[in-house]
Backbone as numpy.savetxt, mean C-alpha at the origin, in Angstrom:
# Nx Ny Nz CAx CAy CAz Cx Cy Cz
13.29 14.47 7.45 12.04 13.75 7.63 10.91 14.32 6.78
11.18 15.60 6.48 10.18 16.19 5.15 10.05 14.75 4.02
11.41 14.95 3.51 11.26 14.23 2.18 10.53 12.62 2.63
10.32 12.48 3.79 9.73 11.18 3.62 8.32 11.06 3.66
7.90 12.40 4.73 6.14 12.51 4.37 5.54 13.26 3.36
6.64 13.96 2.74 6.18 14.35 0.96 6.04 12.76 0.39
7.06 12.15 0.24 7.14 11.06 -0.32 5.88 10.24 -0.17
5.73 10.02 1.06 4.07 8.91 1.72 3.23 9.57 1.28
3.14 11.17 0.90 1.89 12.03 1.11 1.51 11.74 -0.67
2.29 11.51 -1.45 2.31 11.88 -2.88 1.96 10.21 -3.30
2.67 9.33 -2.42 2.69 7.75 -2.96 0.85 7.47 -2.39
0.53 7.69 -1.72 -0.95 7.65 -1.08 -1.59 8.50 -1.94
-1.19 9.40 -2.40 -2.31 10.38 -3.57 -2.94 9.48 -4.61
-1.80 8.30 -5.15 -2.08 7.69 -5.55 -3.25 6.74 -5.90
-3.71 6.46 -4.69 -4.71 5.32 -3.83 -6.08 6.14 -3.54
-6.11 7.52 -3.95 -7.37 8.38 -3.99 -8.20 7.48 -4.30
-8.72 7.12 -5.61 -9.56 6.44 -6.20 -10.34 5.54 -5.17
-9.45 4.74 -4.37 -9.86 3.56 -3.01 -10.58 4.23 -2.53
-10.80 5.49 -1.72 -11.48 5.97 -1.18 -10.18 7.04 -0.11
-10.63 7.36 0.99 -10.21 8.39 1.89 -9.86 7.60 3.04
-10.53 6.58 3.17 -9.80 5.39 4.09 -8.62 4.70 3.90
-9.01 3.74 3.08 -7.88 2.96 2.33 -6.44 3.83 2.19
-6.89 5.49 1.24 -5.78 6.47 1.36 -5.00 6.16 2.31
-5.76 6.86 3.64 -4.78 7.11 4.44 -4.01 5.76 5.56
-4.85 4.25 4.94 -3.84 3.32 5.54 -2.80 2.91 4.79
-3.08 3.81 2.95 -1.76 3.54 2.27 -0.93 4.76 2.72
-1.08 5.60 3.34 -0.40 6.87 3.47 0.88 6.10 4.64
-0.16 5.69 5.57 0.91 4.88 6.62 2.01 4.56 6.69
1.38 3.41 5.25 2.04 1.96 5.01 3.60 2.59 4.34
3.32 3.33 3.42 3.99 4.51 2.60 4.84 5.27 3.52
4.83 5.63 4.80 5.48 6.42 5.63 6.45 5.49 5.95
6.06 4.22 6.20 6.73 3.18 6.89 7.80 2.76 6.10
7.52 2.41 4.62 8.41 1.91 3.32 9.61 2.80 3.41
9.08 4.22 3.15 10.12 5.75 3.45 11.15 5.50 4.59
10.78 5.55 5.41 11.14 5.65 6.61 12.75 5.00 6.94
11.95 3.48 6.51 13.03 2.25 6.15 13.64 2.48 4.70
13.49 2.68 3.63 14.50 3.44 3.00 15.28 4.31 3.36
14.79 5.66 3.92 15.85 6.44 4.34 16.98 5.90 5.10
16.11 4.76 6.12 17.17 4.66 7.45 18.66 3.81 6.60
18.00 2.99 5.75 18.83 1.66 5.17 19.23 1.64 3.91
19.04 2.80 3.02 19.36 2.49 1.88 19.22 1.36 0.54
17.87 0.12 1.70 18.21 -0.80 0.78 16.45 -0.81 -0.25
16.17 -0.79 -1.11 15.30 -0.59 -2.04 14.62 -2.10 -2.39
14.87 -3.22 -2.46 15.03 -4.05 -3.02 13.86 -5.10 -1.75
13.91 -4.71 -0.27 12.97 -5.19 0.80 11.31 -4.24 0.61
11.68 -3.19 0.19 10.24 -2.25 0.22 9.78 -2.68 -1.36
10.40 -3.00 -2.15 9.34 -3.81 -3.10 9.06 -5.06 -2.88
9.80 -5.53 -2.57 9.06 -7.05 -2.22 7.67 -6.69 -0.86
8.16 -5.75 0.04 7.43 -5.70 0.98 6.04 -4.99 0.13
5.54 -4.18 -0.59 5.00 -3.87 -1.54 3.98 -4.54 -2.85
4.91 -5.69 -2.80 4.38 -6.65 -3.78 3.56 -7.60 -2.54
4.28 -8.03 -1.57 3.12 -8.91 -0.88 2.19 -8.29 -0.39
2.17 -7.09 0.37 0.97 -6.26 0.68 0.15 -6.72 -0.25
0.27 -6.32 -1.89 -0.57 -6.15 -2.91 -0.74 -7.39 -3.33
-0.30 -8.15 -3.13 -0.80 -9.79 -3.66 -1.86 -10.08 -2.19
-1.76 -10.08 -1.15 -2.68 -10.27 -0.11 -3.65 -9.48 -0.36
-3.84 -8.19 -0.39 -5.22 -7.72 -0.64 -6.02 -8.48 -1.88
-5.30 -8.69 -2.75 -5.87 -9.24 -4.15 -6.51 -10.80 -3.27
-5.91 -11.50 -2.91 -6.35 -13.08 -2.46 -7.03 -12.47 -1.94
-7.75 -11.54 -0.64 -8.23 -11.29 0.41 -9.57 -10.77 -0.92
-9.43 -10.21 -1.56 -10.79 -9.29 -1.96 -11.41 -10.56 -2.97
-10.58 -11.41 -3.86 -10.81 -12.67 -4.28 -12.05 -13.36 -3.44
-10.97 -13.73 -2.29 -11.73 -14.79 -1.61 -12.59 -14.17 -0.90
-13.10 -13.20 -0.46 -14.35 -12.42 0.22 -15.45 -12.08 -0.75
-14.94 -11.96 -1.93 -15.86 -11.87 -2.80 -16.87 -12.91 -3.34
-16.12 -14.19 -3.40 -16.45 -15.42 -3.96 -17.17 -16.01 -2.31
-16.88 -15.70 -1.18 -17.60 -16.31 0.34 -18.71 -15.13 -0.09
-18.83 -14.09 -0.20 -20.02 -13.29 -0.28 -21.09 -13.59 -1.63
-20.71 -14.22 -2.37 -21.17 -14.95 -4.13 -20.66 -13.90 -4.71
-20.18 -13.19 -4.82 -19.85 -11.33 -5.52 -18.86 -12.26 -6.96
-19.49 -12.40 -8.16 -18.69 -12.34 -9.28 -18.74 -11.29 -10.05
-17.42 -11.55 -10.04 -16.64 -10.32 -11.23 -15.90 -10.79 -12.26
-16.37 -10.06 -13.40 -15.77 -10.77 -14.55 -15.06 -11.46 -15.09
């Protein structure tokens, strides 16, 4: 169970930049991906699961931005 919260701890280092919040709900999310890899071996659900996370935040910060008037380049 080490190698999986090294793993979350290093994949969330990542996400510094976001802030110290965001971090640590990617640290989570990251524990969770691990977790289910270890248990299952299968690689191929935690990227897809990965890719929609990251396509929803993108629509979500899109469309909150544009309801708030917030344009960006």
């Amino acid at each position: 169970h080490v190698v999986v919260f090294l793993s979350a701890l290093i994949q969330a280092g990542y996400h510094l930049y976001q802030g110290w919040f965001r971090c640590l709900i990617v640290f989570f999310l990251f524990l969770f991906f691990s977790s289910y890899y270890q248990k299952n071996k299968r690689l191929t659900p935690v990227i897809l699961a990965h890719f929609y996370v990251d396509a929803f935040s993108l629509i979500m910060v899109k469309a909150f931005s544009s309801f708030a008037g917030i344009q960006k380049g």
